[in-house]
GROMACS .gro file of C-alpha atoms in nm:
model
  505
    1MET     CA    1   0.017  -2.700  -3.245
    2SER     CA    2  -0.248  -2.900  -3.058
    3VAL     CA    3  -0.554  -2.741  -2.899
    4ALA     CA    4  -0.418  -2.834  -2.557
    5ALA     CA    5  -0.086  -2.664  -2.630
    6ALA     CA    6  -0.261  -2.357  -2.764
    7ALA     CA    7  -0.469  -2.331  -2.447
    8LYS     CA    8  -0.173  -2.358  -2.214
    9PRO     CA    9  -0.158  -2.040  -2.001
   10PRO     CA   10   0.147  -1.815  -2.041
   11THR     CA   11   0.421  -1.802  -1.782
   12VAL     CA   12   0.509  -1.485  -1.594
   13LYS     CA   13   0.870  -1.380  -1.645
   14LEU     CA   14   1.136  -1.247  -1.410
   15LEU     CA   15   1.314  -0.919  -1.485
   16ILE     CA   16   1.685  -0.937  -1.405
   17GLY     CA   17   1.936  -0.687  -1.536
   18GLY     CA   18   1.689  -0.540  -1.783
   19VAL     CA   19   1.614  -0.879  -1.943
   20TRP     CA   20   1.290  -1.075  -1.912
   21ILE     CA   21   1.381  -1.435  -1.838
   22GLU     CA   22   1.199  -1.763  -1.781
   23SER     CA   23   1.249  -1.890  -1.429
   24ARG     CA   24   1.420  -2.226  -1.382
   25THR     CA   25   1.211  -2.301  -1.074
   26THR     CA   26   1.011  -2.617  -1.025
   27GLN     CA   27   0.749  -2.439  -0.813
   28TRP     CA   28   0.465  -2.254  -0.985
   29ARG     CA   29   0.128  -2.107  -0.895
   30ASP     CA   30  -0.172  -2.035  -1.115
   31VAL     CA   31  -0.301  -1.680  -1.149
   32ILE     CA   32  -0.680  -1.723  -1.144
   33ASN     CA   33  -0.963  -1.492  -1.245
   34PRO     CA   34  -1.172  -1.483  -0.925
   35ALA     CA   35  -1.499  -1.432  -1.114
   36THR     CA   36  -1.460  -1.728  -1.351
   37GLN     CA   37  -1.180  -1.950  -1.210
   38GLN     CA   38  -1.004  -1.921  -1.549
   39VAL     CA   39  -0.628  -1.972  -1.524
   40LEU     CA   40  -0.477  -1.653  -1.666
   41ALA     CA   41  -0.108  -1.736  -1.624
   42ARG     CA   42   0.144  -1.934  -1.423
   43VAL     CA   43   0.374  -1.745  -1.189
   44PRO     CA   44   0.712  -1.887  -1.079
   45PHE     CA   45   0.853  -1.895  -0.728
   46ALA     CA   46   1.201  -1.766  -0.806
   47THR     CA   47   1.502  -1.970  -0.699
   48ALA     CA   48   1.758  -1.840  -0.453
   49GLN     CA   49   2.005  -1.811  -0.740
   50GLU     CA   50   1.761  -1.596  -0.938
   51LEU     CA   51   1.711  -1.362  -0.643
   52ASP     CA   52   2.089  -1.339  -0.602
   53ALA     CA   53   2.122  -1.253  -0.971
   54ALA     CA   54   1.860  -0.979  -0.941
   55VAL     CA   55   2.034  -0.827  -0.640
   56ALA     CA   56   2.374  -0.848  -0.810
   57SER     CA   57   2.230  -0.669  -1.112
   58ALA     CA   58   2.082  -0.395  -0.893
   59LYS     CA   59   2.405  -0.358  -0.697
   60ASP     CA   60   2.605  -0.314  -1.016
   61ALA     CA   61   2.355  -0.067  -1.162
   62PHE     CA   62   2.367   0.141  -0.844
   63LYS     CA   63   2.726   0.243  -0.915
   64THR     CA   64   2.618   0.462  -1.205
   65TRP     CA   65   2.250   0.527  -1.125
   66ARG     CA   66   2.333   0.694  -0.792
   67LYS     CA   67   2.532   0.957  -0.985
   68THR     CA   68   2.268   1.016  -1.252
   69SER     CA   69   2.150   1.375  -1.245
   70ILE     CA   70   1.828   1.475  -1.073
   71GLY     CA   71   1.698   1.613  -1.402
   72VAL     CA   72   1.741   1.280  -1.581
   73ARG     CA   73   1.564   1.094  -1.301
   74ALA     CA   74   1.278   1.344  -1.293
   75ARG     CA   75   1.225   1.327  -1.670
   76ILE     CA   76   1.197   0.948  -1.658
   77PHE     CA   77   0.908   0.975  -1.413
   78LEU     CA   78   0.744   1.252  -1.612
   79LYS     CA   79   0.748   1.013  -1.907
   80TYR     CA   80   0.630   0.727  -1.689
   81GLN     CA   81   0.323   0.908  -1.561
   82GLN     CA   82   0.232   0.991  -1.919
   83LEU     CA   83   0.258   0.624  -2.020
   84ILE     CA   84   0.042   0.515  -1.727
   85ARG     CA   85  -0.227   0.763  -1.828
   86GLU     CA   86  -0.217   0.643  -2.189
   87HIS     CA   87  -0.253   0.279  -2.081
   88MET     CA   88  -0.505   0.331  -1.799
   89LYS     CA   89  -0.786   0.126  -1.959
   90GLU     CA   90  -0.552  -0.160  -2.045
   91LEU     CA   91  -0.403  -0.166  -1.695
   92ALA     CA   92  -0.747  -0.157  -1.533
   93ALA     CA   93  -0.868  -0.448  -1.747
   94ILE     CA   94  -0.567  -0.660  -1.644
   95LEU     CA   95  -0.616  -0.572  -1.278
   96THR     CA   96  -0.988  -0.654  -1.285
   97ALA     CA   97  -0.930  -0.988  -1.455
   98GLU     CA   98  -0.677  -1.112  -1.200
   99GLN     CA   99  -0.790  -0.938  -0.879
  100GLY     CA  100  -1.167  -0.902  -0.924
  101LYS     CA  101  -1.217  -0.529  -0.863
  102THR     CA  102  -1.473  -0.339  -1.064
  103LEU     CA  103  -1.322  -0.141  -1.350
  104PRO     CA  104  -1.380   0.194  -1.173
  105ASP     CA  105  -1.213   0.056  -0.858
  106ALA     CA  106  -0.924  -0.073  -1.070
  107GLU     CA  107  -0.874   0.268  -1.230
  108GLY     CA  108  -0.880   0.423  -0.882
  109ASP     CA  109  -0.613   0.174  -0.770
  110ILE     CA  110  -0.390   0.280  -1.058
  111PHE     CA  111  -0.462   0.651  -1.020
  112ARG     CA  112  -0.359   0.661  -0.653
  113GLY     CA  113  -0.029   0.503  -0.753
  114LEU     CA  114   0.002   0.747  -1.043
  115GLU     CA  115  -0.010   1.034  -0.794
  116VAL     CA  116   0.306   0.899  -0.631
  117VAL     CA  117   0.477   0.871  -0.971
  118GLU     CA  118   0.396   1.239  -1.028
  119HIS     CA  119   0.542   1.313  -0.684
  120ALA     CA  120   0.861   1.126  -0.779
  121ALA     CA  121   0.899   1.356  -1.080
  122ASN     CA  122   0.941   1.640  -0.829
  123ILE     CA  123   1.249   1.479  -0.678
  124GLY     CA  124   1.460   1.790  -0.742
  125THR     CA  125   1.295   1.979  -0.456
  126LEU     CA  126   1.221   1.677  -0.236
  127GLN     CA  127   1.582   1.558  -0.199
  128MET     CA  128   1.743   1.890  -0.116
  129GLY     CA  129   1.978   1.905   0.180
  130GLU     CA  130   2.054   2.199   0.411
  131LEU     CA  131   2.332   2.457   0.435
  132ALA     CA  132   2.451   2.673   0.720
  133ASN     CA  133   2.701   2.938   0.615
  134ASN     CA  134   2.979   3.048   0.854
  135VAL     CA  135   2.902   2.809   1.138
  136ALA     CA  136   3.249   2.911   1.247
  137THR     CA  137   3.484   3.165   1.097
  138GLY     CA  138   3.520   3.068   0.733
  139VAL     CA  139   3.350   2.734   0.795
  140ASP     CA  140   3.032   2.608   0.625
  141THR     CA  141   2.830   2.297   0.706
  142PHE     CA  142   2.586   2.130   0.471
  143SER     CA  143   2.395   1.804   0.456
  144LEU     CA  144   2.334   1.568   0.164
  145LEU     CA  145   2.053   1.316   0.126
  146GLN     CA  146   2.225   1.028  -0.051
  147PRO     CA  147   2.075   0.698  -0.172
  148LEU     CA  148   2.123   0.379   0.028
  149GLY     CA  149   2.188   0.123  -0.247
  150VAL     CA  150   1.973  -0.178  -0.332
  151CYS     CA  151   1.621  -0.156  -0.184
  152ALA     CA  152   1.329  -0.398  -0.205
  153GLY     CA  153   0.952  -0.396  -0.191
  154ILE     CA  154   0.703  -0.674  -0.105
  155THR     CA  155   0.348  -0.590  -0.213
  156PRO     CA  156   0.000  -0.737  -0.139
  157PHE     CA  157  -0.278  -0.871  -0.359
  158ASN     CA  158  -0.540  -0.609  -0.278
  159PHE     CA  159  -0.372  -0.313  -0.452
  160PRO     CA  160  -0.146  -0.470  -0.717
  161ALA     CA  161  -0.096  -0.137  -0.896
  162MET     CA  162  -0.104   0.128  -0.625
  163ILE     CA  163   0.130  -0.033  -0.372
  164PRO     CA  164   0.412  -0.115  -0.619
  165LEU     CA  165   0.382   0.246  -0.740
  166TRP     CA  166   0.412   0.363  -0.380
  167MET     CA  167   0.747   0.186  -0.360
  168PHE     CA  168   0.979   0.165  -0.658
  169PRO     CA  169   0.927   0.515  -0.809
  170MET     CA  170   1.031   0.695  -0.490
  171ALA     CA  171   1.319   0.456  -0.424
  172ILE     CA  172   1.453   0.488  -0.777
  173ALA     CA  173   1.393   0.863  -0.801
  174THR     CA  174   1.611   0.914  -0.493
  175GLY     CA  175   1.897   0.727  -0.661
  176ASN     CA  176   1.852   0.371  -0.534
  177THR     CA  177   1.804   0.052  -0.732
  178PHE     CA  178   1.516  -0.180  -0.659
  179ILE     CA  179   1.396  -0.540  -0.627
  180LEU     CA  180   1.017  -0.570  -0.652
  181LYS     CA  181   0.827  -0.881  -0.539
  182PRO     CA  182   0.457  -0.850  -0.616
  183SER     CA  183   0.185  -1.075  -0.479
  184GLU     CA  184   0.192  -1.417  -0.640
  185GLN     CA  185  -0.189  -1.406  -0.656
  186ASP     CA  186  -0.214  -1.118  -0.906
  187PRO     CA  187   0.123  -1.014  -1.053
  188LEU     CA  188   0.011  -0.938  -1.410
  189VAL     CA  189  -0.075  -0.570  -1.375
  190THR     CA  190   0.250  -0.517  -1.180
  191VAL     CA  191   0.445  -0.679  -1.465
  192ARG     CA  192   0.278  -0.444  -1.714
  193LEU     CA  193   0.362  -0.143  -1.497
  194VAL     CA  194   0.725  -0.254  -1.487
  195GLU     CA  195   0.726  -0.288  -1.867
  196LEU     CA  196   0.604   0.071  -1.895
  197ALA     CA  197   0.869   0.185  -1.647
  198LEU     CA  198   1.139   0.039  -1.870
  199GLU     CA  199   0.979   0.208  -2.170
  200ALA     CA  200   0.995   0.538  -1.980
  201GLY     CA  201   1.373   0.501  -1.959
  202ILE     CA  202   1.465   0.326  -1.635
  203PRO     CA  203   1.807   0.172  -1.715
  204LYS     CA  204   1.894  -0.196  -1.703
  205GLY     CA  205   1.937  -0.334  -1.355
  206VAL     CA  206   1.786  -0.033  -1.180
  207LEU     CA  207   1.448  -0.207  -1.148
  208ASN     CA  208   1.427  -0.585  -1.112
  209LEU     CA  209   1.124  -0.809  -1.067
  210VAL     CA  210   1.113  -1.143  -0.887
  211HIS     CA  211   0.817  -1.360  -0.790
  212GLY     CA  212   0.762  -1.606  -0.509
  213GLY     CA  213   0.631  -1.682  -0.165
  214GLU     CA  214   0.777  -1.722   0.181
  215ALA     CA  215   1.123  -1.831   0.066
  216THR     CA  216   1.159  -1.526  -0.161
  217VAL     CA  217   1.039  -1.294   0.117
  218ASN     CA  218   1.292  -1.445   0.358
  219GLY     CA  219   1.563  -1.421   0.094
  220ILE     CA  220   1.495  -1.050   0.053
  221CYS     CA  221   1.500  -0.993   0.430
  222ASP     CA  222   1.826  -1.186   0.473
  223HIS     CA  223   2.024  -1.072   0.167
  224PRO     CA  224   2.331  -0.877   0.279
  225ASP     CA  225   2.329  -0.645  -0.022
  226ILE     CA  226   1.972  -0.521   0.027
  227LYS     CA  227   1.971  -0.210   0.245
  228ALA     CA  228   1.600  -0.139   0.299
  229VAL     CA  229   1.273  -0.332   0.275
  230SER     CA  230   0.924  -0.188   0.233
  231PHE     CA  231   0.625  -0.414   0.299
  232VAL     CA  232   0.246  -0.385   0.282
  233GLY     CA  233   0.028  -0.679   0.383
  234SER     CA  234  -0.101  -0.881   0.675
  235THR     CA  235   0.006  -0.821   1.034
  236LYS     CA  236   0.144  -1.173   1.069
  237VAL     CA  237   0.372  -1.152   0.766
  238GLY     CA  238   0.458  -0.786   0.827
  239THR     CA  239   0.575  -0.856   1.180
  240HIS     CA  240   0.789  -1.141   1.048
  241VAL     CA  241   0.938  -0.923   0.774
  242TYR     CA  242   1.015  -0.637   1.012
  243ARG     CA  243   1.186  -0.858   1.269
  244ARG     CA  244   1.382  -1.055   1.014
  245ALA     CA  245   1.490  -0.752   0.809
  246THR     CA  246   1.594  -0.540   1.107
  247LEU     CA  247   1.778  -0.835   1.261
  248ALA     CA  248   1.975  -0.847   0.935
  249GLY     CA  249   2.062  -0.479   0.979
  250LYS     CA  250   1.821  -0.333   0.723
  251ARG     CA  251   1.582  -0.045   0.736
  252ALA     CA  252   1.224  -0.167   0.725
  253GLN     CA  253   0.879  -0.016   0.701
  254CYS     CA  254   0.577  -0.244   0.730
  255MET     CA  255   0.219  -0.129   0.676
  256MET     CA  256  -0.003  -0.402   0.817
  257GLY     CA  257  -0.353  -0.498   0.930
  258ALA     CA  258  -0.628  -0.271   1.051
  259LYS     CA  259  -0.970  -0.243   1.206
  260ASN     CA  260  -1.087   0.100   1.094
  261HIS     CA  261  -1.379   0.263   1.274
  262ALA     CA  262  -1.627   0.512   1.132
  263VAL     CA  263  -1.799   0.713   1.407
  264VAL     CA  264  -2.137   0.869   1.330
  265LEU     CA  265  -2.279   1.148   1.547
  266PRO     CA  266  -2.653   1.223   1.529
  267ASP     CA  267  -2.590   1.568   1.379
  268ALA     CA  268  -2.405   1.432   1.073
  269ASN     CA  269  -2.540   1.493   0.723
  270ARG     CA  270  -2.752   1.180   0.688
  271GLU     CA  271  -2.749   1.110   0.313
  272GLN     CA  272  -2.385   1.203   0.258
  273THR     CA  273  -2.280   0.993   0.555
  274LEU     CA  274  -2.477   0.686   0.449
  275ASN     CA  275  -2.342   0.704   0.094
  276ASN     CA  276  -1.986   0.745   0.220
  277LEU     CA  277  -2.022   0.449   0.456
  278ILE     CA  278  -2.153   0.225   0.177
  279GLY     CA  279  -1.857   0.305  -0.047
  280ALA     CA  280  -1.599   0.279   0.230
  281ALA     CA  281  -1.728  -0.052   0.364
  282PHE     CA  282  -1.810  -0.240   0.043
  283GLY     CA  283  -1.591  -0.084  -0.226
  284ALA     CA  284  -1.321  -0.319  -0.358
  285ALA     CA  285  -1.527  -0.596  -0.192
  286GLY     CA  286  -1.397  -0.470   0.143
  287GLN     CA  287  -1.044  -0.586   0.059
  288ARG     CA  288  -0.873  -0.265   0.170
  289CYS     CA  289  -0.655  -0.208   0.473
  290MET     CA  290  -0.828   0.130   0.496
  291ALA     CA  291  -1.184  -0.002   0.457
  292ALA     CA  292  -1.433   0.145   0.708
  293SER     CA  293  -1.528  -0.197   0.839
  294THR     CA  294  -1.653  -0.097   1.185
  295LEU     CA  295  -1.941   0.144   1.226
  296VAL     CA  296  -1.972   0.318   1.564
  297LEU     CA  297  -2.323   0.461   1.607
  298VAL     CA  298  -2.336   0.727   1.877
  299GLY     CA  299  -2.665   0.791   2.056
  300GLU     CA  300  -2.963   0.847   1.827
  301SER     CA  301  -2.761   0.772   1.513
  302ARG     CA  302  -2.843   0.406   1.581
  303GLU     CA  303  -3.176   0.483   1.414
  304TRP     CA  304  -2.991   0.519   1.080
  305LEU     CA  305  -2.907   0.150   1.060
  306PRO     CA  306  -3.221   0.035   0.871
  307ALA     CA  307  -3.162   0.297   0.601
  308LEU     CA  308  -2.800   0.184   0.570
  309VAL     CA  309  -2.910  -0.178   0.530
  310GLU     CA  310  -3.156  -0.085   0.255
  311LYS     CA  311  -2.889   0.109   0.064
  312ALA     CA  312  -2.647  -0.183   0.090
  313ARG     CA  313  -2.918  -0.421  -0.030
  314THR     CA  314  -2.938  -0.235  -0.364
  315LEU     CA  315  -2.569  -0.288  -0.450
  316LYS     CA  316  -2.507  -0.507  -0.753
  317VAL     CA  317  -2.282  -0.809  -0.704
  318ASN     CA  318  -2.122  -0.928  -1.030
  319ALA     CA  319  -1.795  -0.979  -1.214
  320GLY     CA  320  -1.584  -0.667  -1.194
  321PHE     CA  321  -1.577  -0.619  -1.570
  322GLU     CA  322  -1.958  -0.624  -1.602
  323PRO     CA  323  -2.116  -0.275  -1.634
  324GLY     CA  324  -2.287  -0.143  -1.324
  325THR     CA  325  -2.114  -0.377  -1.083
  326ASP     CA  326  -2.077  -0.238  -0.731
  327VAL     CA  327  -1.918  -0.538  -0.556
  328GLY     CA  328  -1.692  -0.782  -0.738
  329PRO     CA  329  -1.557  -1.115  -0.612
  330VAL     CA  330  -1.304  -1.160  -0.337
  331VAL     CA  331  -0.962  -1.260  -0.462
  332SER     CA  332  -0.963  -1.638  -0.404
  333CYS     CA  333  -1.162  -1.939  -0.294
  334ALA     CA  334  -0.967  -1.936   0.031
  335ALA     CA  335  -1.063  -1.572   0.091
  336LEU     CA  336  -1.429  -1.655   0.027
  337GLU     CA  337  -1.413  -1.944   0.273
  338ARG     CA  338  -1.253  -1.726   0.540
  339VAL     CA  339  -1.507  -1.443   0.503
  340SER     CA  340  -1.800  -1.686   0.508
  341GLY     CA  341  -1.658  -1.858   0.813
  342LEU     CA  342  -1.629  -1.532   1.004
  343ILE     CA  343  -1.988  -1.440   0.914
  344GLU     CA  344  -2.104  -1.771   1.056
  345ARG     CA  345  -1.895  -1.717   1.368
  346GLY     CA  346  -2.048  -1.373   1.416
  347ILE     CA  347  -2.393  -1.532   1.421
  348LEU     CA  348  -2.282  -1.799   1.669
  349GLU     CA  349  -2.132  -1.534   1.901
  350GLY     CA  350  -2.460  -1.345   1.922
  351ALA     CA  351  -2.432  -1.057   1.677
  352LYS     CA  352  -2.745  -0.981   1.476
  353LEU     CA  353  -2.713  -1.044   1.102
  354GLU     CA  354  -2.901  -0.749   0.949
  355LEU     CA  355  -2.800  -0.830   0.589
  356ASP     CA  356  -2.663  -1.168   0.476
  357GLY     CA  357  -2.449  -1.147   0.163
  358ARG     CA  358  -2.350  -1.512   0.147
  359ASN     CA  359  -2.419  -1.716  -0.165
  360PRO     CA  360  -2.548  -1.436  -0.389
  361SER     CA  361  -2.696  -1.530  -0.728
  362VAL     CA  362  -2.460  -1.417  -1.004
  363PRO     CA  363  -2.590  -1.563  -1.332
  364GLY     CA  364  -2.312  -1.668  -1.566
  365TYR     CA  365  -2.048  -1.661  -1.291
  366GLU     CA  366  -2.161  -1.942  -1.066
  367GLN     CA  367  -1.800  -2.044  -0.994
  368GLY     CA  368  -1.695  -1.697  -0.881
  369ASN     CA  369  -1.576  -1.607  -0.532
  370PHE     CA  370  -1.874  -1.388  -0.453
  371VAL     CA  371  -2.005  -1.260  -0.122
  372GLY     CA  372  -2.243  -0.967  -0.114
  373PRO     CA  373  -2.269  -0.676   0.129
  374THR     CA  374  -2.315  -0.809   0.482
  375ILE     CA  375  -2.409  -0.606   0.791
  376PHE     CA  376  -2.405  -0.704   1.159
  377SER     CA  377  -2.547  -0.507   1.451
  378GLY     CA  378  -2.510  -0.568   1.823
  379VAL     CA  379  -2.140  -0.635   1.788
  380LYS     CA  380  -1.926  -0.625   2.103
  381PRO     CA  381  -1.550  -0.617   2.161
  382GLY     CA  382  -1.428  -0.973   2.209
  383MET     CA  383  -1.634  -1.114   1.922
  384ALA     CA  384  -1.424  -1.258   1.640
  385ILE     CA  385  -1.584  -1.027   1.383
  386TYR     CA  386  -1.470  -0.728   1.591
  387GLU     CA  387  -1.125  -0.852   1.682
  388GLN     CA  388  -1.023  -0.985   1.339
  389GLU     CA  389  -0.979  -0.804   1.009
  390ILE     CA  390  -1.243  -0.975   0.795
  391PHE     CA  391  -1.113  -0.834   0.464
  392GLY     CA  392  -1.440  -0.877   0.281
  393PRO     CA  393  -1.762  -0.680   0.224
  394VAL     CA  394  -1.874  -0.708   0.586
  395LEU     CA  395  -1.970  -0.406   0.799
  396ILE     CA  396  -2.013  -0.447   1.173
  397ALA     CA  397  -2.205  -0.194   1.385
  398VAL     CA  398  -2.129  -0.109   1.747
  399GLU     CA  399  -2.352   0.121   1.952
  400VAL     CA  400  -2.221   0.363   2.216
  401ALA     CA  401  -2.383   0.644   2.416
  402THR     CA  402  -2.135   0.931   2.371
  403LEU     CA  403  -1.841   1.052   2.166
  404ASP     CA  404  -1.615   0.987   2.466
  405ASP     CA  405  -1.731   0.625   2.465
  406ALA     CA  406  -1.647   0.600   2.095
  407ILE     CA  407  -1.299   0.743   2.151
  408ARG     CA  408  -1.231   0.495   2.434
  409LEU     CA  409  -1.353   0.203   2.221
  410ILE     CA  410  -1.123   0.295   1.932
  411ASN     CA  411  -0.820   0.373   2.148
  412ASP     CA  412  -0.859   0.033   2.318
  413ASN     CA  413  -0.830  -0.142   1.981
  414PRO     CA  414  -0.467  -0.237   1.907
  415ASN     CA  415  -0.478  -0.116   1.545
  416GLY     CA  416  -0.428   0.243   1.437
  417ASN     CA  417  -0.443   0.261   1.060
  418GLY     CA  418  -0.738   0.493   0.998
  419VAL     CA  419  -1.053   0.633   1.156
  420ALA     CA  420  -1.335   0.864   1.048
  421LEU     CA  421  -1.584   1.090   1.224
  422PHE     CA  422  -1.906   1.212   1.066
  423THR     CA  423  -2.045   1.527   1.226
  424GLN     CA  424  -2.136   1.889   1.159
  425SER     CA  425  -1.990   2.003   1.491
  426GLY     CA  426  -1.650   2.168   1.472
  427ALA     CA  427  -1.605   2.130   1.846
  428ALA     CA  428  -1.672   1.756   1.831
  429ALA     CA  429  -1.437   1.717   1.535
  430ARG     CA  430  -1.157   1.902   1.712
  431LYS     CA  431  -1.196   1.695   2.027
  432PHE     CA  432  -1.196   1.376   1.823
  433GLN     CA  433  -0.885   1.454   1.620
  434GLU     CA  434  -0.700   1.560   1.935
  435ASP     CA  435  -0.793   1.264   2.155
  436ILE     CA  436  -0.798   0.974   1.907
  437ASP     CA  437  -0.486   0.756   1.897
  438VAL     CA  438  -0.491   0.660   1.530
  439GLY     CA  439  -0.243   0.756   1.260
  440GLN     CA  440  -0.485   0.879   0.991
  441VAL     CA  441  -0.803   1.067   1.078
  442GLY     CA  442  -1.088   1.165   0.849
  443ILE     CA  443  -1.348   1.426   0.935
  444ASN     CA  444  -1.645   1.356   0.707
  445VAL     CA  445  -1.394   1.166   0.492
  446PRO     CA  446  -1.445   0.787   0.517
  447ILE     CA  447  -1.105   0.667   0.391
  448PRO     CA  448  -0.847   0.924   0.504
  449VAL     CA  449  -0.550   0.813   0.293
  450PRO     CA  450  -0.345   1.129   0.233
  451VAL     CA  451  -0.228   1.249  -0.107
  452PRO     CA  452   0.149   1.212  -0.170
  453LEU     CA  453   0.223   1.567  -0.051
  454PHE     CA  454   0.180   1.411   0.294
  455SER     CA  455   0.290   1.073   0.425
  456PHE     CA  456   0.087   0.760   0.497
  457THR     CA  457   0.089   0.761   0.878
  458GLY     CA  458  -0.081   0.448   1.012
  459SER     CA  459   0.024   0.375   1.369
  460ARG     CA  460   0.033   0.129   1.659
  461ALA     CA  461  -0.018  -0.236   1.556
  462SER     CA  462  -0.093  -0.129   1.198
  463LYS     CA  463   0.263  -0.013   1.134
  464LEU     CA  464   0.620  -0.109   1.216
  465GLY     CA  465   0.894   0.139   1.137
  466ASP     CA  466   0.904   0.512   1.193
  467LEU     CA  467   0.867   0.639   0.836
  468GLY     CA  468   0.575   0.612   0.594
  469PRO     CA  469   0.580   0.468   0.240
  470TYR     CA  470   0.540   0.792   0.047
  471GLY     CA  471   0.540   1.170   0.094
  472LYS     CA  472   0.819   1.353   0.274
  473GLN     CA  473   0.889   1.066   0.513
  474VAL     CA  474   0.981   0.822   0.238
  475ILE     CA  475   1.263   1.050   0.120
  476LEU     CA  476   1.424   1.001   0.460
  477PHE     CA  477   1.357   0.625   0.445
  478TYR     CA  478   1.533   0.584   0.110
  479THR     CA  479   1.828   0.814   0.182
  480GLN     CA  480   2.102   0.855   0.438
  481THR     CA  481   2.215   1.194   0.559
  482LYS     CA  482   2.578   1.289   0.511
  483THR     CA  483   2.695   1.607   0.684
  484VAL     CA  484   2.996   1.792   0.543
  485THR     CA  485   3.185   2.065   0.730
  486GLN     CA  486   3.435   2.249   0.509
  487ARG     CA  487   3.685   2.529   0.524
  488TRP     CA  488   3.898   2.670   0.245
  489PHE     CA  489   4.220   2.870   0.259
  490ASP     CA  490   4.362   3.099  -0.004
  491ASP     CA  491   4.733   3.169  -0.049
  492SER     CA  492   4.721   3.486   0.159
  493THR     CA  493   4.597   3.305   0.470
  494LEU     CA  494   4.854   3.339   0.748
  495SER     CA  495   4.967   3.029   0.930
  496VAL     CA  496   4.886   3.038   1.300
  497GLY     CA  497   5.044   2.708   1.394
  498VAL     CA  498   4.900   2.371   1.477
  499ASN     CA  499   4.529   2.385   1.558
  500THR     CA  500   4.331   2.075   1.649
  501THR     CA  501   3.994   2.245   1.688
  502ILE     CA  502   3.781   2.478   1.476
  503SER     CA  503   3.719   2.813   1.635
  504LEU     CA  504   3.354   2.893   1.687
  505ARG     CA  505   3.426   3.268   1.691
   0.00000   0.00000   0.00000
């Protein structure tokens, strides 16, 4: 074998009917390490025929999987969570190499998905119906939560472990089969998670994996045998997915863009608040739909800004796999160009650049997609850096006089994914959580993503669809309710003639 052949990157496979296959597509994309520009693998854009084959496999598997006992399903996910724990370091290393997160951030990505897997193992109590005895004389009524059929998930680049684990475990645990389409930018950790799911005992055809771009997304939305679609990603694509999927008669849930505000009152615990803001704004290089990207300084808390800038200045920018790294690269050259462009636009529109993170020196990784912590002050609604989701390590600061002003500012923003308030006043906290029109609220918690006992509840322009992607709501999303009313007669029951109604006495 030649050196060139030996260096050729591997191809990412499709999973159809329990078999890993090489795509026959002619369209491929490189999976690139964002810190080094090394090509890690080549990912295929699946053909329409390959998507059809995956759906056909899932449809066939549904016939038996839907009748598999709750105990069998639960034990598979008990085994799966064990395998994820055993392979945590391996999974984190894969994720860091292809997405750029620091290793601790990568482990956090996986762990938050692992929590949903653990929740899926509790499916026996989550999928219980209801019973009313003697709704009429000798008549009982009960409801069943039954699976829909073939479901699908379309996941983003920024959480390539957590978001897939939000989707397919709950869908499969409730008795559905699943088509998963991960981001084409960083599919490798998702592939490894799927391999572990098969090792845990998920049968052939129950979980299928396809790769691709717009054509694959449209194919999923349009396919007549797919009953429900779950999506996490940008507002533009999410709106398209929701409209296209619902027009095709499917259920759809789309978690989309955000502009999350963090409100600081002067009475807040200063050091705890500053540390929380640094982590929430710059962790994962700001590439989180729940990042606290907009700081709202109320009254005298504006005096905290210099201390915040100095803390941010100490953060270490480096490759995610280097020890001590605080901020890794953004995912792609295009992402770096977009973030840098928005920083420049913020300057042109009159915001004050307190900390410029562009073009940081990262010895040994000069080709990486790096931008360091960046902070603006004097930001006003209407500026591009306020109106757009920057999706990079950029924190913008807005100053207001009162808590009421902060609430009006946030409620006027079209997005409603998450918001946080930092205060030591219970009265202020209660007013804020009552009056704020945002789906997820943190009180002295900078990123208020709920644990799987509750549901992810982003709102307004950040979400399309009524039900969240995990927790109690997702059980309703992945099941349909069947109500049964029954009456039984024994041989001693006297005939009373023809009766077309059930007596309610």
